[in-house]
Amino acid sequence: MAAGATSARGPEAGSDLPSNVVRMSYPSPPTRTPRRIKEMRPDDVRSTIGADPRLIIPVGTCEQHGRHLPLGADTLIVEHLANDLSAEFGVCVAPTLEYGVNVATERGFPGNASLRKKTLHRMLNDLLDTWEMTGVMEFILLTAHEHDPHQEALATVITTKARVRVVDIFAIDFRQLLEGQSEPMHGDEVDTSLMLYLVPNLVRMDLAEDYMMSREELRRYRRGWLKVPESSSSGSIGRPTLATPEKGAAIYAHIREKVRAKVFLAPEPE
């Protein structure tokens, strides 16, 4: 995990949340080591997949989230989640895909790097095909990026027999944990709280700027049809100034519990 993550994750989730935010209890974070295949020998990968033929694949982005957050915010969040789930369930986790499909209206931000939808789709098809040949029977694609073409690239991946599950962690309902928003936006109260909890040393709260959109405007932004006005925001959407590490701890625990319950603990389909 990134530097600073261990010390930032000590407090109990929700210990210092505002009074209007619901406090919830969650399982403790896992203490075992993630099974990252880039750090494993072939025999170890073979035995792990033989015991549990699932593979977690974190899919990130290299994209601005406002001046206060690093470009790899989406990537860092899903990497932490993938590592925690791998450690808890003994499932292999693949090297992270660092690039996704970014909103076209964000081209020009320093450091932004985007793939075309068909490029991400083909890359995943190639990777899953080779991993399926080694015995993987279920792929779990974790992403934290709600741009529609990005989601479409993941949702249309094809395998021979293996099951593919796309998990968009921002599709979860966070309303009971937020103060200024009803849903995740971009570089917002959700993103910023998660980053303050996971990697606080990478966040500059003094640069955070609030900028709200209506639901219809947000839908158009996610399709790449609407640009955030530079005169009103540096690129973030939502209320990042309301973010706190305690809120991030509660949001992260909520995400982990939802994913583990629906993806890892739910009965296998017939």
PDB file of C-alpha atoms in Angstrom, residues 1-9 36 70 72-73 75-77 79-81 83-84 194-195 197-202:
ATOM      1  CA  MET A   1       0.000   0.000   0.000  1.00  0.00           C
ATOM      2  CA  ALA A   2       1.054   3.588  -0.494  1.00  0.00           C
ATOM      3  CA  ALA A   3       3.039   5.414   2.128  1.00  0.00           C
ATOM      4  CA  GLY A   4       0.939   6.765   4.966  1.00  0.00           C
ATOM      5  CA  ALA A   5      -1.919   4.303   4.479  1.00  0.00           C
ATOM      6  CA  THR A   6      -1.219   2.197   7.580  1.00  0.00           C
ATOM      7  CA  SER A   7      -1.182   5.010  10.093  1.00  0.00           C
ATOM      8  CA  ALA A   8      -4.217   6.667   8.520  1.00  0.00           C
ATOM      9  CA  ARG A   9      -6.391   3.594   8.891  1.00  0.00           C
ATOM     10  CA  ARG A  36      -0.426 -10.159  -5.822  1.00  0.00           C
ATOM     11  CA  PRO A  70      -3.480  13.214  -7.384  1.00  0.00           C
ATOM     12  CA  GLY A  72      -4.207   8.358  -9.673  1.00  0.00           C
ATOM     13  CA  ALA A  73      -6.991   8.765  -7.092  1.00  0.00           C
ATOM     14  CA  THR A  75      -6.371   3.782  -9.086  1.00  0.00           C
ATOM     15  CA  LEU A  76      -5.223   4.095  -5.477  1.00  0.00           C
ATOM     16  CA  ILE A  77      -8.736   3.490  -4.138  1.00  0.00           C
ATOM     17  CA  GLU A  79      -5.844  -0.996  -5.437  1.00  0.00           C
ATOM     18  CA  HIS A  80      -6.432  -0.725  -1.698  1.00  0.00           C
ATOM     19  CA  LEU A  81      -9.768  -2.495  -2.019  1.00  0.00           C
ATOM     20  CA  ASN A  83      -5.469  -5.855  -1.804  1.00  0.00           C
ATOM     21  CA  ASP A  84      -7.825  -6.024   1.185  1.00  0.00           C
ATOM     22  CA  LEU A 194     -11.451   8.174   0.783  1.00  0.00           C
ATOM     23  CA  MET A 195      -8.090   9.682  -0.115  1.00  0.00           C
ATOM     24  CA  TYR A 197      -8.311   8.082   4.906  1.00  0.00           C
ATOM     25  CA  LEU A 198      -6.132   5.936   2.642  1.00  0.00           C
ATOM     26  CA  VAL A 199      -3.287   8.266   1.571  1.00  0.00           C
ATOM     27  CA  PRO A 200      -3.655  11.610   3.387  1.00  0.00           C
ATOM     28  CA  ASN A 201      -0.152  12.718   2.415  1.00  0.00           C
ATOM     29  CA  LEU A 202      -1.316  13.029  -1.226  1.00  0.00           C
TER      30      LEU A 202
END
